[in-house]
Amino acid sequence: MDLIFSTIQDGLFAAIASIGFGSISNAPWKTLKHCGWIAAVGHATRFLLMSLGLHIIFAVFAGAILIGYFSRTVSQRTGILFESIAFVSLLPMIPGMYAYRTMQSFISFIQSSGFAENAASIQMMSYNALMTLAIILMMAIGVMLVPKKRSL
Amino acid sequence: MRTKSQSMNNEHEFLKLFCVTITDYASSMLECGALSSTIEDNVHRISDEYGIKTDVSILPRRVLIAIWTIDQEHSYNNIGRTIKHGINISKVVELSQLASEVEATHMSISDLQEKIRSINSETRMNPNLVLVLTAMANASFCRLFGGDAIAMGIVFVATLCGFLIKQKMLKNKFDGRLTTFASAIIAAIISSCGIAYGWSETPHTALATSVLFLVPGIPFLNAMGDMLRGHHLCTVSRIAEAIITTACLSLGLCLAMLLMNIEW
């Protein structure tokens, strides 16, 4: 029950985050109203899968596929550009913390002295950089995986 | 009765006008952050409607357009450049819908030019509304990372201040990277009050998430979208810009932590 409540809460906050960050990029309201619920579904799926023990990369991939599916459906029903819905819905899943930690590790590498400290900083930097790239790549692949329905 | 040379002149005038218009269209889409494949698809849709073959090459700050008549008798080339930069999804959506409108209504070139001009001159969302929505979004982000209600409040206020600085600096034509750096410092210093005064049980979450509104999410996604569709030059350019922005916000956060004497 706690897990269900936490998942719903996660989806709700992801919806608010998606609408807010979408407004920075001047997304129109007709796009934002769909991005909210689509982001909620994707992010809640990611949260649920991670709570059940799945690695973040696979959980993000699954969430992105759902976001891609619903974005494609809405795009084909309303005529709104697919990428504008999908990318704004993906914004709450962007790995900002990993990206920031990459830069922080780089700064600590410059400041550090001694082989052990340097090695630790490089390891942190590599890990965070690769995680950032891998997560964003899996998000993009997941979203693009959903094909356009062709009319016969 | 029109002579053959008059007909040829009219055809050349039409081709030149079309070339200029389609270049404006493509560079407008590139300016506001559309995917390279979206730009190509829409340019081809419009060109097919006017019975013209168009080849478009997308560079990071330029579009190269080459048009041909169907019989391959005449061709024109043009280069468009991007002037204003900044993601504008509303413009991308409207320009994309304009391509559908051209297909549906067979509008004249002058009407198409007029519509492009009108889309380019539209104003963005109310900045105060964007400010409040961004602050709410970042506070929600704080919650997603496990922050408590007080941490969310701290992040809300820090984001309001940081984003306001960003809006004012961009309005006064400051460099985007310096703007990101300054916004990050302000947001981080304000959010560090949780650690300084012991106001929250998750003050480090508040500090870490206070700058996340500056993370260039759409540029990262656009870069990956371009990579998946084979536009590697634009991928590298977009990733480089996104990395630079991320570096600026990280430097801002690190400097703020140094000034406030906070260890991570």
Coordinates of C-alpha atoms in Angstrom, one line a residue:
Chain A
M1 CA 0.0 0.0 0.0
D2 CA 2.9 2.3 0.9
L3 CA 4.5 1.5 -2.4
I4 CA 1.3 2.4 -4.3
F5 CA 0.9 5.6 -2.5
S6 CA 4.6 6.5 -3.0
T7 CA 4.3 5.7 -6.7
I8 CA 1.2 7.9 -7.2
Q9 CA 3.0 10.7 -5.2
D10 CA 6.0 10.3 -7.4
G11 CA 3.9 10.6 -10.6
L12 CA 2.1 13.7 -9.3
F13 CA 5.4 15.6 -8.5
A14 CA 6.8 14.5 -11.9
A15 CA 3.8 16.0 -13.6
I16 CA 4.4 19.3 -11.8
A17 CA 8.1 19.2 -12.7
S18 CA 7.3 18.4 -16.3
I19 CA 4.9 21.3 -16.7
G20 CA 7.2 23.7 -14.9
F21 CA 10.3 22.8 -16.9
G22 CA 8.3 22.7 -20.1
S23 CA 7.3 26.3 -19.5
I24 CA 11.0 27.4 -19.4
S25 CA 11.2 26.1 -23.0
N26 CA 8.0 28.0 -23.9
A27 CA 6.0 24.9 -24.6
P28 CA 2.4 25.8 -25.5
W29 CA -0.4 24.9 -23.0
K30 CA -2.0 22.5 -25.5
T31 CA 1.3 20.5 -25.2
L32 CA 1.9 21.0 -21.5
K33 CA -1.6 19.6 -20.5
H34 CA -0.6 16.3 -22.1
C35 CA 3.0 16.3 -20.9
G36 CA 1.9 16.4 -17.3
W37 CA 0.0 13.1 -17.2
I38 CA 2.4 11.4 -19.6
A39 CA 5.4 12.4 -17.5
A40 CA 3.5 11.2 -14.4
V41 CA 3.0 7.7 -16.0
G42 CA 6.6 7.4 -17.2
H43 CA 8.2 8.7 -14.0
A44 CA 5.9 6.6 -11.7
T45 CA 6.8 3.5 -13.8
R46 CA 10.5 4.3 -13.3
F47 CA 10.0 4.7 -9.6
L48 CA 8.0 1.5 -9.2
L49 CA 10.6 -0.5 -11.2
M50 CA 13.5 0.9 -9.2
S51 CA 11.6 0.2 -5.9
L52 CA 11.3 -3.4 -7.1
G53 CA 15.1 -3.6 -7.6
L54 CA 15.6 -2.9 -11.3
H55 CA 18.7 -0.8 -12.2
I56 CA 18.0 2.9 -13.0
I57 CA 19.0 2.5 -16.6
F58 CA 16.5 -0.2 -17.4
A59 CA 13.8 1.5 -15.3
V60 CA 14.4 4.7 -17.3
F61 CA 14.2 2.7 -20.5
A62 CA 10.8 1.2 -19.6
G63 CA 9.5 4.6 -18.5
A64 CA 10.7 6.2 -21.7
I65 CA 8.9 3.5 -23.8
L66 CA 5.6 4.3 -22.1
I67 CA 6.2 8.0 -22.5
G68 CA 7.0 7.4 -26.2
Y69 CA 3.8 5.3 -26.7
F70 CA 1.5 7.9 -25.1
S71 CA 3.2 10.8 -26.8
R72 CA 2.8 9.1 -30.2
T73 CA -0.9 8.4 -29.5
V74 CA -1.6 12.0 -28.4
S75 CA 0.5 13.4 -31.3
Q76 CA -1.5 11.4 -33.9
R77 CA -4.8 12.4 -32.3
T78 CA -4.1 16.1 -31.9
G79 CA -1.6 16.8 -34.6
I80 CA 0.9 18.2 -32.1
L81 CA 4.6 17.4 -33.0
F82 CA 5.6 14.2 -31.3
E83 CA 9.0 15.4 -30.0
S84 CA 7.5 18.4 -28.3
I85 CA 5.3 16.2 -26.2
A86 CA 7.8 13.4 -25.6
F87 CA 10.9 15.5 -24.8
V88 CA 9.0 17.7 -22.3
S89 CA 7.5 14.6 -20.6
L90 CA 11.1 13.2 -20.3
L91 CA 12.4 16.2 -18.5
P92 CA 11.8 15.0 -14.9
M93 CA 13.9 11.9 -15.7
I94 CA 16.9 13.9 -16.9
P95 CA 19.9 12.8 -14.7
G96 CA 20.9 16.2 -13.5
M97 CA 22.5 14.9 -10.3
Y98 CA 24.8 12.6 -12.2
A99 CA 25.7 15.4 -14.6
Y100 CA 26.5 17.7 -11.7
R101 CA 28.5 15.0 -9.9
T102 CA 30.6 14.5 -13.0
M103 CA 31.7 18.2 -12.9
Q104 CA 32.2 18.1 -9.1
S105 CA 34.5 15.0 -9.5
F106 CA 36.4 16.9 -12.2
I107 CA 36.9 19.8 -9.8
S108 CA 38.0 17.5 -7.0
F109 CA 40.4 15.8 -9.4
I110 CA 42.1 19.1 -10.2
Q111 CA 42.3 20.0 -6.5
S112 CA 43.4 16.6 -5.3
S113 CA 47.0 15.6 -4.6
G114 CA 48.3 12.0 -4.5
F115 CA 47.6 9.1 -6.7
A116 CA 44.8 7.5 -4.5
E117 CA 42.8 10.7 -4.4
N118 CA 43.3 11.3 -8.1
A119 CA 42.3 7.8 -8.9
A120 CA 39.1 8.1 -6.8
S121 CA 38.2 11.4 -8.5
I122 CA 38.7 9.9 -12.0
Q123 CA 36.6 6.9 -11.0
M124 CA 33.8 9.0 -9.8
M125 CA 34.0 11.3 -12.8
S126 CA 33.9 8.4 -15.2
Y127 CA 31.1 6.6 -13.4
N128 CA 28.9 9.7 -13.3
A129 CA 29.6 10.8 -16.9
L130 CA 28.9 7.4 -18.2
M131 CA 25.7 7.1 -16.2
T132 CA 24.5 10.5 -17.4
L133 CA 25.1 9.6 -21.1
A134 CA 23.7 6.1 -20.7
I135 CA 20.5 7.3 -19.0
I136 CA 19.9 10.0 -21.6
L137 CA 20.7 7.6 -24.4
M138 CA 18.2 5.0 -23.0
M139 CA 15.6 7.7 -22.6
A140 CA 16.0 8.8 -26.3
I141 CA 16.1 5.2 -27.6
G142 CA 13.0 4.3 -25.5
V143 CA 11.0 7.2 -26.8
M144 CA 12.1 6.8 -30.4
L145 CA 11.3 3.0 -30.4
V146 CA 7.6 3.6 -30.7
P147 CA 6.9 3.7 -34.5
K148 CA 4.6 6.1 -36.2
K149 CA 1.3 4.4 -37.1
R150 CA 1.0 4.6 -40.9
S151 CA -2.5 5.1 -42.4
L152 CA -3.4 2.5 -45.0
Chain B
M1 CA 0.4 37.4 -74.7
R2 CA 3.3 36.4 -72.4
T3 CA 6.6 35.7 -74.2
K4 CA 8.7 32.7 -73.5
S5 CA 11.3 35.0 -71.7
Q6 CA 8.6 36.5 -69.5
S7 CA 7.5 33.1 -68.5
M8 CA 11.1 32.1 -67.7
N9 CA 11.6 35.3 -65.7
N10 CA 8.4 34.5 -63.7
E11 CA 9.6 31.0 -63.0
H12 CA 13.0 32.3 -61.8
E13 CA 11.4 34.8 -59.6
F14 CA 9.2 32.1 -58.1
L15 CA 12.2 29.8 -57.5
K16 CA 14.2 32.6 -55.9
L17 CA 11.3 33.6 -53.6
F18 CA 10.7 29.9 -52.7
C19 CA 14.5 29.4 -52.0
V20 CA 14.5 32.5 -49.6
T21 CA 11.3 31.4 -47.9
I22 CA 12.3 27.8 -47.3
T23 CA 15.7 29.0 -46.0
D24 CA 13.9 31.3 -43.5
Y25 CA 11.7 28.4 -42.5
A26 CA 14.5 26.0 -42.0
S27 CA 16.7 28.5 -40.1
S28 CA 13.7 29.5 -37.9
M29 CA 13.2 25.8 -36.9
L30 CA 16.9 25.4 -36.2
E31 CA 17.0 28.6 -34.1
C32 CA 14.3 27.3 -31.8
G33 CA 15.8 23.9 -31.2
A34 CA 14.0 21.5 -33.5
L35 CA 15.5 18.1 -34.3
S36 CA 17.5 18.0 -37.6
S37 CA 15.3 15.2 -38.9
T38 CA 12.1 17.3 -38.1
I39 CA 13.5 20.2 -40.1
E40 CA 14.4 18.0 -43.0
D41 CA 11.0 16.3 -43.0
N42 CA 9.0 19.6 -42.9
V43 CA 11.2 21.2 -45.6
H44 CA 10.6 18.3 -47.9
R45 CA 6.8 18.3 -47.2
I46 CA 6.6 22.0 -48.1
S47 CA 8.8 21.6 -51.2
D48 CA 6.8 18.6 -52.5
E49 CA 3.7 20.7 -52.3
Y50 CA 5.2 23.4 -54.5
G51 CA 6.6 20.8 -56.9
I52 CA 10.3 21.6 -56.1
K53 CA 13.1 19.3 -55.1
T54 CA 15.0 20.6 -52.0
D55 CA 18.2 19.3 -50.4
V56 CA 18.8 20.6 -47.0
S57 CA 22.1 20.3 -45.0
I58 CA 21.9 21.2 -41.3
L59 CA 25.0 22.6 -39.6
P60 CA 25.1 23.8 -36.0
R61 CA 24.5 27.5 -36.9
R62 CA 23.7 27.3 -40.6
V63 CA 21.3 25.7 -43.0
L64 CA 22.4 25.0 -46.6
I65 CA 19.5 24.9 -49.0
A66 CA 19.7 23.7 -52.6
I67 CA 16.5 23.7 -54.7
W68 CA 15.9 22.2 -58.1
T69 CA 12.9 22.2 -60.5
I70 CA 11.5 18.8 -61.1
D71 CA 12.8 18.7 -64.7
Q72 CA 16.3 19.6 -63.2
E73 CA 16.6 22.6 -65.5
H74 CA 17.2 25.3 -62.9
S75 CA 18.6 25.4 -59.4
Y76 CA 19.3 27.9 -56.7
N77 CA 21.3 27.7 -53.5
N78 CA 21.0 29.6 -50.3
I79 CA 22.6 29.7 -46.8
G80 CA 20.5 30.6 -43.8
R81 CA 21.9 31.5 -40.4
T82 CA 20.5 31.3 -37.0
I83 CA 20.3 34.7 -35.2
K84 CA 18.5 34.3 -31.9
H85 CA 19.1 31.1 -29.9
G86 CA 17.0 29.6 -27.3
I87 CA 14.7 26.6 -27.1
N88 CA 11.2 27.6 -28.1
I89 CA 8.9 24.6 -28.4
S90 CA 5.8 26.7 -29.2
K91 CA 7.6 28.0 -32.4
V92 CA 8.7 24.4 -33.3
V93 CA 5.1 23.2 -32.9
E94 CA 3.6 26.0 -34.9
L95 CA 6.2 25.8 -37.7
S96 CA 5.6 22.1 -37.9
Q97 CA 1.8 22.6 -38.1
L98 CA 2.5 25.3 -40.8
A99 CA 3.9 22.5 -43.0
S100 CA 0.7 20.5 -42.5
E101 CA -1.3 23.6 -43.4
V102 CA 0.7 24.2 -46.6
E103 CA -0.1 20.6 -47.6
A104 CA -3.8 21.0 -46.8
T105 CA -4.5 24.5 -48.2
H106 CA -1.8 24.9 -51.0
M107 CA -1.1 28.5 -49.8
S108 CA 0.9 31.0 -51.9
I109 CA 4.5 31.6 -51.2
S110 CA 3.8 35.2 -50.0
D111 CA 1.2 33.8 -47.5
L112 CA 3.8 31.3 -46.3
Q113 CA 6.3 34.0 -45.8
E114 CA 3.8 36.1 -43.9
K115 CA 2.9 33.2 -41.6
I116 CA 6.6 32.5 -40.9
R117 CA 7.2 36.1 -40.1
S118 CA 4.1 36.1 -37.7
I119 CA 5.3 32.9 -35.9
N120 CA 8.8 34.4 -35.5
S121 CA 7.4 37.6 -33.9
E122 CA 5.2 35.8 -31.3
T123 CA 6.0 36.6 -27.7
R124 CA 6.9 34.0 -25.1
M125 CA 4.8 32.9 -22.1
N126 CA 4.4 35.5 -19.3
P127 CA 7.8 35.6 -17.6
N128 CA 6.2 35.9 -14.1
L129 CA 4.1 32.8 -14.7
V130 CA 7.2 30.9 -16.0
L131 CA 9.1 32.0 -12.8
V132 CA 6.4 30.6 -10.5
L133 CA 6.0 27.4 -12.5
T134 CA 9.8 26.8 -12.6
A135 CA 10.0 27.3 -8.8
M136 CA 7.2 24.8 -8.3
A137 CA 8.8 22.4 -10.7
N138 CA 12.2 22.6 -8.9
A139 CA 10.5 22.2 -5.5
S140 CA 8.8 19.0 -6.9
F141 CA 12.1 17.8 -8.1
C142 CA 13.5 18.3 -4.5
R143 CA 10.6 16.0 -3.4
L144 CA 11.4 13.4 -6.0
F145 CA 14.9 13.3 -4.6
G146 CA 13.6 12.7 -1.1
G147 CA 13.5 16.2 0.3
D148 CA 11.1 17.1 3.1
A149 CA 8.6 19.9 3.0
I150 CA 11.0 22.5 4.4
A151 CA 13.6 21.6 1.9
M152 CA 11.0 22.0 -0.8
G153 CA 10.2 25.5 0.5
I154 CA 13.9 26.4 0.6
V155 CA 14.3 25.2 -3.0
F156 CA 11.2 27.1 -4.1
V157 CA 12.6 30.4 -2.8
A158 CA 16.1 29.7 -4.1
T159 CA 14.7 28.9 -7.5
L160 CA 12.6 32.0 -7.6
C161 CA 15.7 34.1 -6.9
G162 CA 18.0 32.2 -9.2
F163 CA 15.6 32.1 -12.1
L164 CA 14.7 35.8 -11.7
I165 CA 18.4 36.6 -12.0
K166 CA 18.6 34.5 -15.1
Q167 CA 15.6 36.2 -16.7
K168 CA 17.0 39.7 -16.0
M169 CA 20.5 38.9 -17.2
L170 CA 19.2 37.3 -20.5
K171 CA 16.9 40.3 -21.0
N172 CA 20.0 42.5 -20.7
K173 CA 21.8 40.4 -23.3
F174 CA 24.3 38.9 -20.9
D175 CA 26.2 35.8 -22.2
G176 CA 24.2 32.6 -21.5
R177 CA 27.0 30.8 -19.8
L178 CA 27.7 33.7 -17.4
T179 CA 24.0 33.8 -16.7
T180 CA 23.9 30.1 -15.8
F181 CA 26.9 30.6 -13.6
A182 CA 25.4 33.6 -11.7
S183 CA 22.0 31.9 -11.3
A184 CA 23.6 28.8 -9.9
I185 CA 25.6 30.8 -7.4
I186 CA 22.5 32.8 -6.2
A187 CA 20.3 29.7 -6.0
A188 CA 22.9 27.6 -4.2
I189 CA 23.8 30.3 -1.6
I190 CA 20.1 30.8 -0.7
S191 CA 19.4 27.1 -0.5
S192 CA 22.5 26.6 1.7
C193 CA 20.6 28.3 4.5
G194 CA 19.1 24.9 5.3
I195 CA 22.6 23.6 6.2
A196 CA 23.6 26.9 7.8
Y197 CA 20.6 27.3 10.1
G198 CA 19.6 23.6 10.4
W199 CA 16.2 24.2 9.0
S200 CA 15.5 20.9 7.3
E201 CA 16.2 17.3 7.8
T202 CA 17.4 17.0 4.2
P203 CA 19.3 20.2 3.7
H204 CA 21.9 18.6 1.4
T205 CA 19.0 17.5 -0.9
A206 CA 17.8 21.1 -1.0
L207 CA 21.3 22.4 -1.9
A208 CA 21.8 19.8 -4.6
T209 CA 18.4 20.2 -6.3
S210 CA 18.4 24.0 -6.1
V211 CA 20.4 24.4 -9.3
L212 CA 18.7 21.6 -11.3
F213 CA 16.4 24.0 -13.1
L214 CA 19.5 25.1 -15.0
V215 CA 20.3 21.6 -16.4
P216 CA 19.9 21.7 -20.2
G217 CA 17.5 18.8 -20.5
I218 CA 16.1 19.6 -24.0
P219 CA 19.5 20.1 -25.6
F220 CA 20.7 16.7 -24.2
L221 CA 17.6 15.0 -25.6
N222 CA 17.9 16.8 -28.9
A223 CA 21.5 15.7 -29.2
M224 CA 20.5 12.1 -28.6
G225 CA 17.6 12.4 -31.0
D226 CA 19.9 13.7 -33.7
M227 CA 22.4 11.0 -33.0
L228 CA 19.8 8.2 -33.4
R229 CA 18.9 9.7 -36.8
G230 CA 22.4 10.0 -38.1
H231 CA 23.0 13.8 -37.7
H232 CA 26.3 13.4 -35.9
L233 CA 27.6 16.9 -36.5
C234 CA 24.6 18.5 -34.8
T235 CA 24.8 15.9 -32.1
V236 CA 28.4 16.9 -31.2
S237 CA 27.5 20.6 -31.3
R238 CA 24.4 20.2 -29.1
I239 CA 26.2 17.9 -26.6
A240 CA 29.1 20.4 -26.4
E241 CA 26.7 23.3 -25.6
A242 CA 24.9 21.1 -23.0
I243 CA 28.1 20.1 -21.4
I244 CA 29.3 23.8 -21.2
T245 CA 26.0 24.8 -19.6
T246 CA 26.3 21.9 -17.1
A247 CA 29.9 22.9 -16.3
C248 CA 28.8 26.5 -15.6
L249 CA 26.0 25.5 -13.2
S250 CA 28.4 23.0 -11.5
L251 CA 31.0 25.7 -11.1
G252 CA 28.4 28.0 -9.7
L253 CA 27.3 25.4 -7.2
C254 CA 30.9 24.6 -6.2
L255 CA 31.8 28.3 -5.8
A256 CA 28.7 28.8 -3.6
M257 CA 29.7 25.8 -1.4
L258 CA 33.2 27.3 -1.1
L259 CA 31.8 30.7 -0.1
M260 CA 29.5 29.2 2.4
N261 CA 32.2 26.8 3.7
I262 CA 30.1 23.7 3.0
E263 CA 31.7 20.3 2.6
W264 CA 29.7 17.9 0.3

